[in-house]
XYZ file of C-alpha atoms in Angstrom:
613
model
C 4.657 -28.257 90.419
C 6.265 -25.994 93.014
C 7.090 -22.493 93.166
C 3.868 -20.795 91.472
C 2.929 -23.453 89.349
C 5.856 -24.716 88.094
C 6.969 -28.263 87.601
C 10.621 -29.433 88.439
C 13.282 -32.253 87.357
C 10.508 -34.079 85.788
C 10.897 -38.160 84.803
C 8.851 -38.959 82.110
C 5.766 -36.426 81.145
C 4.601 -33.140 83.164
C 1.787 -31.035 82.418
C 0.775 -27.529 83.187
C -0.875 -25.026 81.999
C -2.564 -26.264 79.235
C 1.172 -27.750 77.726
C 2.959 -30.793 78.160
C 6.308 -31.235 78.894
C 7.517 -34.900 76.650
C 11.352 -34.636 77.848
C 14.124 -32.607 78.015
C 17.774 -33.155 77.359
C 20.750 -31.249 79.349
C 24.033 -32.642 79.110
C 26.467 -34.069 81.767
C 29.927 -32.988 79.770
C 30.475 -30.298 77.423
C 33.867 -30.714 75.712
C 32.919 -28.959 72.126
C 32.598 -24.908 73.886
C 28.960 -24.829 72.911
C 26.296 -26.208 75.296
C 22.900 -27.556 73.329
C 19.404 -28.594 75.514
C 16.750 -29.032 73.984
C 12.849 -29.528 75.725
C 9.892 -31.533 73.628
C 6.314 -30.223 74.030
C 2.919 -30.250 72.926
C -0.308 -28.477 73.639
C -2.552 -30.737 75.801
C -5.859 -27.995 76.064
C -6.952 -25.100 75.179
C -5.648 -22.612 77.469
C -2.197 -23.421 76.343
C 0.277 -20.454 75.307
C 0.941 -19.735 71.630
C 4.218 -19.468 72.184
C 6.818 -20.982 74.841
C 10.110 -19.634 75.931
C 13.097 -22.265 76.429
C 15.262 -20.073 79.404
C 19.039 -21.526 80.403
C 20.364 -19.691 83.488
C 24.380 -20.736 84.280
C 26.113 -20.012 87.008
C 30.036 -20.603 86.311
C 32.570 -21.440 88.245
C 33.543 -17.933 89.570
C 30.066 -17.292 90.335
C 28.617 -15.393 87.348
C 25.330 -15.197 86.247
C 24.379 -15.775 82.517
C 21.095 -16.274 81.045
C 20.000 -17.628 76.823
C 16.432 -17.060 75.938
C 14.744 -18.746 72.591
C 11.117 -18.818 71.419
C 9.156 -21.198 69.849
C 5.411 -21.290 68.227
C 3.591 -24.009 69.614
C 1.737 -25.584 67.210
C -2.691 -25.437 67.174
C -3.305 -29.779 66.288
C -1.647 -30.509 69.384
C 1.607 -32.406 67.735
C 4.462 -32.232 69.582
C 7.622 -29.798 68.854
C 11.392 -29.346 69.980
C 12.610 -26.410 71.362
C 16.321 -26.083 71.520
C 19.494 -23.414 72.415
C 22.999 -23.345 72.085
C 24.817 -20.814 73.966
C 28.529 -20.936 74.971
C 30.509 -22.992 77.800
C 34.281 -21.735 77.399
C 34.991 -21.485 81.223
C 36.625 -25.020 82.685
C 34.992 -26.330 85.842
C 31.908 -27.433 87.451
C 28.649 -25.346 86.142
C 25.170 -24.859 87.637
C 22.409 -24.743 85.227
C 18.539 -23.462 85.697
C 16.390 -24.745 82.580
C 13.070 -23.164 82.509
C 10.020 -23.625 80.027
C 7.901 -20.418 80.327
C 4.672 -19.469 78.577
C 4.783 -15.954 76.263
C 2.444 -13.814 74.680
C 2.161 -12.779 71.150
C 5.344 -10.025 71.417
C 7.298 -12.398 73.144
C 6.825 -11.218 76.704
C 7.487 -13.907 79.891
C 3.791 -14.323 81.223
C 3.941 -17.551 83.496
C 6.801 -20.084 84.433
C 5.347 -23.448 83.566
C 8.443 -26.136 83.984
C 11.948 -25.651 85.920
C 14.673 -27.999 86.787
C 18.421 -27.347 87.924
C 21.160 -29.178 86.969
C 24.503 -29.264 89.486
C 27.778 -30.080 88.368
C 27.798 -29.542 84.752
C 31.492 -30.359 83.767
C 33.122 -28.228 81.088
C 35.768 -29.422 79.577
C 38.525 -27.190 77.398
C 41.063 -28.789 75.366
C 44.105 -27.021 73.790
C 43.324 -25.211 70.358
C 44.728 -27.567 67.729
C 46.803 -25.839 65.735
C 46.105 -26.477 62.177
C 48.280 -29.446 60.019
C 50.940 -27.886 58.663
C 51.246 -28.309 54.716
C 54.986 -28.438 53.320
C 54.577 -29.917 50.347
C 51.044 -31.688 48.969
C 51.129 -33.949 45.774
C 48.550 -36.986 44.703
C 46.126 -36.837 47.966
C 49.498 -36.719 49.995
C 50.330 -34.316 52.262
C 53.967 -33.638 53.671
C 53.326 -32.359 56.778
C 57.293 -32.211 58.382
C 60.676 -33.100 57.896
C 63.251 -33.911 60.600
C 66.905 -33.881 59.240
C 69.601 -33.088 62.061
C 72.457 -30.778 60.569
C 75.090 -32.299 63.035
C 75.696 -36.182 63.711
C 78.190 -37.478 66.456
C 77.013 -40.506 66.983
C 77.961 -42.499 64.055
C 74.382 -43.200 63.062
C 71.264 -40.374 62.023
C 67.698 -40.302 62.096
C 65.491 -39.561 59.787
C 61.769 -38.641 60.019
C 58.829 -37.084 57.947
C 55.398 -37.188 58.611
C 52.784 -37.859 55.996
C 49.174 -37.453 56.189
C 46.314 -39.186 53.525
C 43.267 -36.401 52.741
C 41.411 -38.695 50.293
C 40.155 -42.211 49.775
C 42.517 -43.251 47.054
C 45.394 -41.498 48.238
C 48.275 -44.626 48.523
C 48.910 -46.554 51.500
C 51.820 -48.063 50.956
C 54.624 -45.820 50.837
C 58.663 -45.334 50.967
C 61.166 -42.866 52.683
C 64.455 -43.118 50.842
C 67.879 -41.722 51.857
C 70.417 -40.990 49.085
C 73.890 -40.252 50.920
C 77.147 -38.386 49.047
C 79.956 -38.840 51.075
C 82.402 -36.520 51.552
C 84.746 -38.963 49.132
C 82.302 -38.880 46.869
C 81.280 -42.207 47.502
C 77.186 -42.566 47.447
C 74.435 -45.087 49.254
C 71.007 -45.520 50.033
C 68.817 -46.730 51.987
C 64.897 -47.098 52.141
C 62.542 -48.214 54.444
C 58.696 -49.387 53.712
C 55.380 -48.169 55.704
C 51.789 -48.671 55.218
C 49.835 -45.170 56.436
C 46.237 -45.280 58.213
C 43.746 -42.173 57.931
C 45.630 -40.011 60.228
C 48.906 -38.226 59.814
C 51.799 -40.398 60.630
C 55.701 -40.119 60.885
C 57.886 -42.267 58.716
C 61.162 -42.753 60.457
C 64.824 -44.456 59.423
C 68.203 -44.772 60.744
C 71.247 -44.920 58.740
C 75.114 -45.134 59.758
C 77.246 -42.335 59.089
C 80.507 -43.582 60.235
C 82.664 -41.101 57.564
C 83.767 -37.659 58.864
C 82.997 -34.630 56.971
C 80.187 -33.084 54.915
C 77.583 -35.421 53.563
C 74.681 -34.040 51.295
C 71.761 -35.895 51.292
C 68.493 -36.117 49.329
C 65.551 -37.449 50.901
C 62.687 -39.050 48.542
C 59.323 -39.972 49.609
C 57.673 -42.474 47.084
C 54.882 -44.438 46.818
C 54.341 -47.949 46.088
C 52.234 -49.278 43.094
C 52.451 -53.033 42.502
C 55.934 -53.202 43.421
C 57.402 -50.355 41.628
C 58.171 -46.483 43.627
C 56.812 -43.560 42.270
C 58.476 -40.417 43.660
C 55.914 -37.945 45.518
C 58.316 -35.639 47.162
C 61.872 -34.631 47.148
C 63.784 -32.547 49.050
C 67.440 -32.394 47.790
C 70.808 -30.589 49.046
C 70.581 -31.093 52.408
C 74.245 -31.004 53.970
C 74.801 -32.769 57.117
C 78.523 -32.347 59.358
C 79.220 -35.885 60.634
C 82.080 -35.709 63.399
C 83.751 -39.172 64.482
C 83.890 -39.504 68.341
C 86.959 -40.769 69.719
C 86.581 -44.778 69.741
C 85.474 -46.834 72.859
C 88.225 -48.477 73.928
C 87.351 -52.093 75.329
C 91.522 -52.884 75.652
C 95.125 -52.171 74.342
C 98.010 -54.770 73.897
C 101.135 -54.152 71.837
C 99.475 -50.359 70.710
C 96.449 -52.366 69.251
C 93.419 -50.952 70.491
C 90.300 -53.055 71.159
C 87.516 -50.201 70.468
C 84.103 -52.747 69.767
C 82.653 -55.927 68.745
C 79.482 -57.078 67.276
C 78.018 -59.978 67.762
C 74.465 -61.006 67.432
C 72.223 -62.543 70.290
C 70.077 -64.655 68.073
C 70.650 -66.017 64.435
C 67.672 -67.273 62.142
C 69.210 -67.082 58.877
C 72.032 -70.078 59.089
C 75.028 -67.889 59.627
C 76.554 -65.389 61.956
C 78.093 -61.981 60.939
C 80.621 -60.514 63.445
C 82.309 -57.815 63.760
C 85.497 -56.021 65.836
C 86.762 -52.807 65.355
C 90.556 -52.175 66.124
C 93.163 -49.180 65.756
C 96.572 -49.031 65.446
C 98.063 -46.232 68.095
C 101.474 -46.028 66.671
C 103.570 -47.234 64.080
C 105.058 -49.874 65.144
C 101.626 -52.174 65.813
C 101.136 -55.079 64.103
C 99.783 -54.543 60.631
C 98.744 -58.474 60.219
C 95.855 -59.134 61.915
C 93.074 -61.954 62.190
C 89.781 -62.701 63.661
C 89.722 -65.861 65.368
C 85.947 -67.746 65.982
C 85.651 -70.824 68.104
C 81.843 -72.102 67.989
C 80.260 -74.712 71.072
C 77.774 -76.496 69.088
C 74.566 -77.643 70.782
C 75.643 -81.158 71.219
C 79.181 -80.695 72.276
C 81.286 -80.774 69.462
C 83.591 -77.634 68.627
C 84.764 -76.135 65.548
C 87.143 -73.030 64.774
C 86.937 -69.933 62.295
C 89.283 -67.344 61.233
C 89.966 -64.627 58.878
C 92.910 -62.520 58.171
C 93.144 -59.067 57.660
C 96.313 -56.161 56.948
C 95.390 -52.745 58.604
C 97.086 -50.018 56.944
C 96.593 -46.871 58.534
C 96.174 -45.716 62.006
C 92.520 -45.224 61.654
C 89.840 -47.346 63.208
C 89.323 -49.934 61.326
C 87.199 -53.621 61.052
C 87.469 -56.984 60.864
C 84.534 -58.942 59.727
C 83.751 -62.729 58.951
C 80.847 -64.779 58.470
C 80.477 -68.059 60.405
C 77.700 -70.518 59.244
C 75.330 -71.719 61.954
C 73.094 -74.476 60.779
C 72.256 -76.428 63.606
C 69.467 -74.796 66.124
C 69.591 -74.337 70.009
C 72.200 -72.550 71.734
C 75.815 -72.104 70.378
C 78.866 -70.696 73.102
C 81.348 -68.023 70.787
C 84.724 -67.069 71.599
C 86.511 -64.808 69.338
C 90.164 -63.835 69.700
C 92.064 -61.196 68.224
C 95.590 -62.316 66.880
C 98.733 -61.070 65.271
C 99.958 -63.212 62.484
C 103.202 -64.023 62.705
C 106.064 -66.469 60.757
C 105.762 -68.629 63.822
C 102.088 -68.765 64.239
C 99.183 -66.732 66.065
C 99.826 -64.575 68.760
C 96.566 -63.329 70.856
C 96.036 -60.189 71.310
C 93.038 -59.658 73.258
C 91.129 -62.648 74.159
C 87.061 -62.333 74.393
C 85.106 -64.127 76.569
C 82.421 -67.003 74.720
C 79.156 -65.478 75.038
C 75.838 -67.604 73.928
C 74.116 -67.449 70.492
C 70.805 -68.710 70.207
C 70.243 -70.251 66.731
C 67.010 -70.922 65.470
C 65.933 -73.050 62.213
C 65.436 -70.076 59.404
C 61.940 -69.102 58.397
C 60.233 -71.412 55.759
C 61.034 -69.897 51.488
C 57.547 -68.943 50.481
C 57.968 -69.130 46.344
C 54.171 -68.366 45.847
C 50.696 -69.142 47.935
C 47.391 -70.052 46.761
C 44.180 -71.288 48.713
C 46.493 -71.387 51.820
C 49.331 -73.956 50.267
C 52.886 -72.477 49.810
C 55.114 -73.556 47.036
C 58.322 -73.921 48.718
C 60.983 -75.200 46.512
C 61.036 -76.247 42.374
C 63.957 -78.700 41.483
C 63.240 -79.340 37.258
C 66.464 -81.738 36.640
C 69.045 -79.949 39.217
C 68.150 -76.578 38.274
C 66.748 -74.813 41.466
C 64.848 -71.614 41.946
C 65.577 -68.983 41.100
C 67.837 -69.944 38.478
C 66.281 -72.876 36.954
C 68.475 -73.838 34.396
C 68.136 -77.685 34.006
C 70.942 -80.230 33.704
C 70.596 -82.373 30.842
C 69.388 -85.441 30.748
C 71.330 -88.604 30.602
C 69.937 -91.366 31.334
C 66.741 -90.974 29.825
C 64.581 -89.969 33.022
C 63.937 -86.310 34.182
C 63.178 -85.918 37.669
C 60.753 -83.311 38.498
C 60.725 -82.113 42.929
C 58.576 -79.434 43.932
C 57.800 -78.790 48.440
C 54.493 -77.437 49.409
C 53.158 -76.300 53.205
C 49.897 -76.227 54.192
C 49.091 -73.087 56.438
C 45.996 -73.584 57.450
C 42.934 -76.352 58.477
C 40.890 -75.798 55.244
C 44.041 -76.272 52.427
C 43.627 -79.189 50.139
C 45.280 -82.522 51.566
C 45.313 -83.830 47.827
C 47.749 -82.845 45.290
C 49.280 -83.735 42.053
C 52.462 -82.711 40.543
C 51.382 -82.428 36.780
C 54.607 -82.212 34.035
C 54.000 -81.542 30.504
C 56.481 -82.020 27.385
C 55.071 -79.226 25.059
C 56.707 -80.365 21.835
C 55.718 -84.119 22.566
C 52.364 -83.437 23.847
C 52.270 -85.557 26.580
C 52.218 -85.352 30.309
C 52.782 -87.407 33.804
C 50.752 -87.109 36.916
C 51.830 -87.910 40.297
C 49.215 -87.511 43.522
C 50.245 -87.777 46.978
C 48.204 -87.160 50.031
C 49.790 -84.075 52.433
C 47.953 -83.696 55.882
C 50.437 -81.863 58.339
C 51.228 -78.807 58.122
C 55.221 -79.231 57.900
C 57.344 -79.009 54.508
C 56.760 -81.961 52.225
C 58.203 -82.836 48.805
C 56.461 -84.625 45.546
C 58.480 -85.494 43.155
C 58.376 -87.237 39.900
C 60.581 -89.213 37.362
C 59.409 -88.858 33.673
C 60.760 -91.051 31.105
C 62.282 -88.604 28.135
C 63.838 -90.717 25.543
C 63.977 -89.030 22.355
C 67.391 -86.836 21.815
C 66.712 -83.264 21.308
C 65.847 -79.597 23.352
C 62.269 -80.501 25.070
C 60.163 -77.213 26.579
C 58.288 -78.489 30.131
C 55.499 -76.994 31.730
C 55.203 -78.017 35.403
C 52.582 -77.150 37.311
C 50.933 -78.103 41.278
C 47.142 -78.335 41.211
C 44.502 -79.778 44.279
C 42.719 -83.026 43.391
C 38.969 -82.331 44.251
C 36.672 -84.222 45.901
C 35.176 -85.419 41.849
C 38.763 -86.126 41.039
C 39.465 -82.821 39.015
C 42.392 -81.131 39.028
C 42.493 -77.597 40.151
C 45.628 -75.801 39.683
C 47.670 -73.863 42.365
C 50.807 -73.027 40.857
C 52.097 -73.211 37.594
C 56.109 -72.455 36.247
C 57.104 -71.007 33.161
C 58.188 -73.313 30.284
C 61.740 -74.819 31.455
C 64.057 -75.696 28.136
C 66.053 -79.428 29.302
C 68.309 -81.394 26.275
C 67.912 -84.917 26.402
C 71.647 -86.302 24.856
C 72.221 -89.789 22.883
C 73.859 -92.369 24.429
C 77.237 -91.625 22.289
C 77.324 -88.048 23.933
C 76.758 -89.178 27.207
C 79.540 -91.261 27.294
C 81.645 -88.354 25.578
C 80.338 -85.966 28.800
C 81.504 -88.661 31.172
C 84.891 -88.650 29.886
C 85.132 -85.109 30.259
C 83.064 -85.141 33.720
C 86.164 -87.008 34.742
C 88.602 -84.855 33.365
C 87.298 -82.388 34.778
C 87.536 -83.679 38.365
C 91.080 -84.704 37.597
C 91.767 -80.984 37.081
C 89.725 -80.019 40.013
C 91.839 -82.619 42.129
C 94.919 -81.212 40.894
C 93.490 -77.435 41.459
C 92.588 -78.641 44.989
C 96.175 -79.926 45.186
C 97.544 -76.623 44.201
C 95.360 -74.643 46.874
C 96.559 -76.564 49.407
C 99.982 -75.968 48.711
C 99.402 -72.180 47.973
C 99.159 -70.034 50.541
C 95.388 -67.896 49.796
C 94.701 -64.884 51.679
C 91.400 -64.106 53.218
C 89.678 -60.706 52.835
C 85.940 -59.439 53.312
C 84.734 -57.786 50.823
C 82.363 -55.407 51.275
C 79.226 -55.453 49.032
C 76.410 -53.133 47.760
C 74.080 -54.976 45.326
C 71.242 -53.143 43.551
C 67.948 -55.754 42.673
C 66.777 -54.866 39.060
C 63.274 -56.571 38.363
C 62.138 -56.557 34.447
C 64.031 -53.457 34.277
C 63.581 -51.666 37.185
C 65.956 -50.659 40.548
C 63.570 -51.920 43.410
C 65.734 -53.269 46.390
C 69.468 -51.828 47.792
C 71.023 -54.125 50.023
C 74.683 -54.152 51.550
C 76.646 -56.944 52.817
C 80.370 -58.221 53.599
C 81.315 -61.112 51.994
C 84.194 -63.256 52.760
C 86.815 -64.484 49.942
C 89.677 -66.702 49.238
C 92.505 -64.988 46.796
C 95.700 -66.253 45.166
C 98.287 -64.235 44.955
C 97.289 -62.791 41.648
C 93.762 -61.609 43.152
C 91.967 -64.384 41.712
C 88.999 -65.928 44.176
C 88.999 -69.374 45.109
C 85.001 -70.441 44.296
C 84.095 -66.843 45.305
C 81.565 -66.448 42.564
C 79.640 -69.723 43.712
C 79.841 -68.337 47.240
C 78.803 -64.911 46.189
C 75.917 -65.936 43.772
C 74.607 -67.795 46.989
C 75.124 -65.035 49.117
C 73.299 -62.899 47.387
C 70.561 -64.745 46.242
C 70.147 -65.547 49.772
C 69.952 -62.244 50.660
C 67.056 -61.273 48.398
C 65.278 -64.696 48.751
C 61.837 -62.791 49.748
C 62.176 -60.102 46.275
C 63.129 -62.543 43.835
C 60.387 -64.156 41.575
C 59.999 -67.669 41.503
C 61.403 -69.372 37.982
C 63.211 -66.292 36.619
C 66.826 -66.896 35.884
C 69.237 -63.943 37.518
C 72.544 -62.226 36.711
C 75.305 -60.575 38.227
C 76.762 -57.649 37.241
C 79.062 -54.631 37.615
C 80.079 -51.007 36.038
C 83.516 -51.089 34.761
C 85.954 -47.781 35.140
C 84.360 -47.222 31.283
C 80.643 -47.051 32.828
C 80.099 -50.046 30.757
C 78.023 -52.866 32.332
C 80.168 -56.311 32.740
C 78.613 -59.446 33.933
C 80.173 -61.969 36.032
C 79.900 -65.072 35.781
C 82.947 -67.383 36.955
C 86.118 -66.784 39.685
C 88.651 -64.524 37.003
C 85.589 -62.497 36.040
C 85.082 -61.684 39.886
C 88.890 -60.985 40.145
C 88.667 -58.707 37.691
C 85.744 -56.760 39.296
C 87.733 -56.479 42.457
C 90.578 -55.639 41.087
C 89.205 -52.430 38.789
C 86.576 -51.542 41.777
C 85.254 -47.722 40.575
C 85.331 -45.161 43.682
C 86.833 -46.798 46.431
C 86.910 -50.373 48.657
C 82.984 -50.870 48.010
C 82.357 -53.517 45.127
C 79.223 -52.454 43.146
C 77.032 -54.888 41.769
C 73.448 -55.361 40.234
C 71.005 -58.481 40.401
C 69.074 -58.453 37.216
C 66.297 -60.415 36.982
């Protein structure tokens, strides 16, 4: 060693003075504002110190001097032992450090040096003091940690944010931040938004129009979700927000109608386009009969023309909205016009240049999956998911269609589409072989002869490689009526009535003149009894003169089951409903039933409705 004995920055083992020096450990980065080393020795003779002082001398950054001392037995059978210290390192910058192993006698006193080595540049690093989590509200291993609700919105839209933090294992993961809005009519809405939280605290955030000037009070619910139902957590209610309208953007003005925005999606995946123009009438004499005009480019060429009429009553903005279907992928070219309806005809208002639309096929129904198959479609005798209410049976044969996807390399290629007559006990097989991964059908015809109500089980199952049948999806019992001869040829007769009348309704419509309105729409998705899903939409309807829709319920039903295609369950039948002016519930269920909804609509323009299923 130098300096009297001593030995410096050693690699590997030193000895001296009767003690041996295994290692020693000095850190390059201190972050945590305590600095640890820590030396290993043992006694290697006799002449070896009872006791051994670990020394740490640090220079700082501005030049001070500190110095740690700690003592340490060493032990007589010559096995090794740690000495360690922990002093602090609070001061940012580059540190120099002097670690010395000395020997001591019995009181403790410094006799020899023994071991030294300096360490340059010894970073220490200070972070920020975190300040702790904040705690609002804590409930069921969730912790509410803030709430961000603005008191003024100008904008036409507000955002929402909490932030929620898990502090035990089972706390819930999947979670909801819901929005209840009063308006200052009095009209309310929600809306809800799903997250899935991690270990650390994280902020939930949703953004929901507020178009309507005045004071709104809201109520904000945070709720967790267990197997598909919400379970409120926390709640904070009375919360009174001042939404002022800013004055419209105005895109162009012609005969004091004022073009103030439109709305028109870039991309469509879901078989139809929703747009949408807001005008405003700047005196009173503007045209108060107004339509939307939509002329579509398709893909190949060929050109085809929407419109929808509309009466604007006050000198407020207002919208018109209308729905065009869009069924064949690539890229469609819209141009929408704004017209004045007239006794001669159409006069344009403000014409909009065609912008491009790119359409893509919509995303493959997924029913159920099992073993990475999914059960696309069920067709028992006409009746469809999710209403599968079979057609009777007429000509003695019941025809059974189910489409499966394979989603992966490892899903069964062999199937079999098994259907079962309960009463009868008896049952039909079908196998096919599916190897692609694209949509394919199975289907089956199944002889039912005898007259009568017959309950049938279908059910999808993989053919193993022994030829058993392992089953991937099976469908509640479907009723179907197989009818005698003598009552088929009854229905036929009034089949063909009935198209006669339809003819002659048809007839009628086309010399009537029906007026076309959007409606808009606010549908509430009730599952075995329970609100799960709010969802709002603008539908587009044909009336008579008397108020009565023209096929709007078929429309509607479609519309809406459409819209909660990924909530429904697969072979449930659904219903449509409304609350009457009496709070009574009143379900719908053909076009004068609609009509009457519309016309006895309970707290303003917005129809109402729940999906029970």
């Amino acid at each position: 060693g130098e300096g009297g004995g001593t030995a410096s920055a050693m690699e590997g083992v030193a000895m001296n003075g009767g003690l041996k020096l295994l290692g020693i450990d000095v850190p390059e980065k201190v972050d945590s504002g305590k600095l640890r080393v820590f030396v290993a020795v043992e006694r290697s003779s006799e002449e070896a110190p009872a006791q051994v002082a670990l020394i740490v001398r640090n220079k700082s950054p501005k030049g001070e001097v500190r110095a740690a001392k700690v003592l340490k037995t060493v032990p007589a059978d010559g096995s090794s032992v740690a000495v360690g210290i922990e002093v602090p390192f609070t001061e940012a910058g580059s540190h120099t450090l002097q670690v010395s192993v000395c020997a001591a006698d019995a009181q403790g006193e410094i006799t020899d040096s023994l071991f030294q080595s300096e360490y340059d540049n010894v970073q220490c690093i200070v972070e920020a003091p975190r300040p702790p989590m904040p705690r609002l509200q804590q409930k069921d291993a969730l912790v509410l940690c803030g709430v961000d609700i603005p008191e003024i919105v100008a904008q036409g839209k507000m955002q929402i944010f909490v932030a929620l933090k898990r502090t035990w294992h089972d706390a819930a993961r999947d979670v909801a931040l819901i929005v209840r809005d009063k308006l200052p009519n009095g009209e309310r809405r929600a809306a809800v938004v799903y997250r899935t939280l991690g270990d650390d605290a994280e902020p939930i955030g949703i953004e929901v129009p507020m178009g309507e000037a005045g004071t709104h009070e809201l109520t904000v619910q945070i709720a967790k979700v267990v197997k598909g139902e919400m379970i409120e957590v926390f709640c904070i209610e009375g919360r009174k927000v001042q939404v002022t309208n800013p004055p419209p953007v105005l895109l162009g003005e012609n005969a004091n109608i004022r073009l103030c925005g439109i709305d028109v999606p870039k991309q469509v995946d879901g078989g139809s386009l929703r747009a949408i123009v807001s005008v405003q009438r700047s005196a009173a004499t503007a045209p108060r009969h107004l339509c939307l005009i939509a002329r579509n480019t398709l893909p190949d060429g060929s050109k085809r023309a929407s419109v929808v009429k509309k009466i604007v009553h006050e000198s407020d903005t207002d919208t018109i909205g209308m729905e065009v279907p869009l069924g064949e992928a690539g890229e469609h070219w819209l141009q929408f016009s704004v017209a004045e309806c007239t006794e001669e005809g159409m006069v344009e208002l403000f014409h909009i240049p065609a912008r491009a639309v790119t359409v893509t096929n919509p995303p493959m129904p997924r029913l159920a999956e099992e073993s990475a198959v999914v059960l696309c479609g069920v067709d028992v005798q006409g009746g469809r998911w999710p209403n599968l209410c079979a057609s009777p049976v007429l000509n003695n044969r019941m025809h059974v269609i189910v489409a499966l996807a394979r989603t992966w390399d490892d899903a069964p290629e062999h199937f079999a589409l098994v259907v079962r007559d309960v009463g009868a006990g008896r049952a039909a097989v079908v196998r096919k072989v599916l190897s692609g991964f694209e949509p394919a059908t199975i289907g089956l015809e199944v002889p039912m002869t005898e007259a009568g109500s017959h309950l049938v089980e279908v059910s999808v199952a993989a053919v193993e490689a022994d030829g058993q049948l392992r089953t991937l999806f099976s469908l509640p019992a479907t009723e179907v009526e197989v009818r005698p001869a003598a009552v088929v040829a009854e229905d036929k007769a009034v089949e063909k009535a009935l198209v006669d009348l339809t003819l002659e309704e048809e007839a009628e419509e086309a010399e009537e003149e029906l007026a076309s309105v959007v409606t808009p729409v606010k549908v509430t998705l009730n599952v075995s009894g329970v609100d799960s899903v709010i969802r709002r939409m603008s539908l587009p309807l044909r009336l008579r003169s008397d108020g009565t829709p023209v096929r709007g319920f078929a429309s509607m039903m479609e519309a809406v089951c459409g819209a909660f295609r990924a909530d429904l369950q697969p072979a449930r039948a659904v219903t449509l409903s409304y609350r009457d002016e009496d709070g009574d519930s009143v379900v719908i269920s053909s076009d004068h039933e609609l009509g009457i909804a519309l016309q006895y609509r309970v707290g303003g323009p917005l129809l109402r409705m729940k999906l029970v299923q």
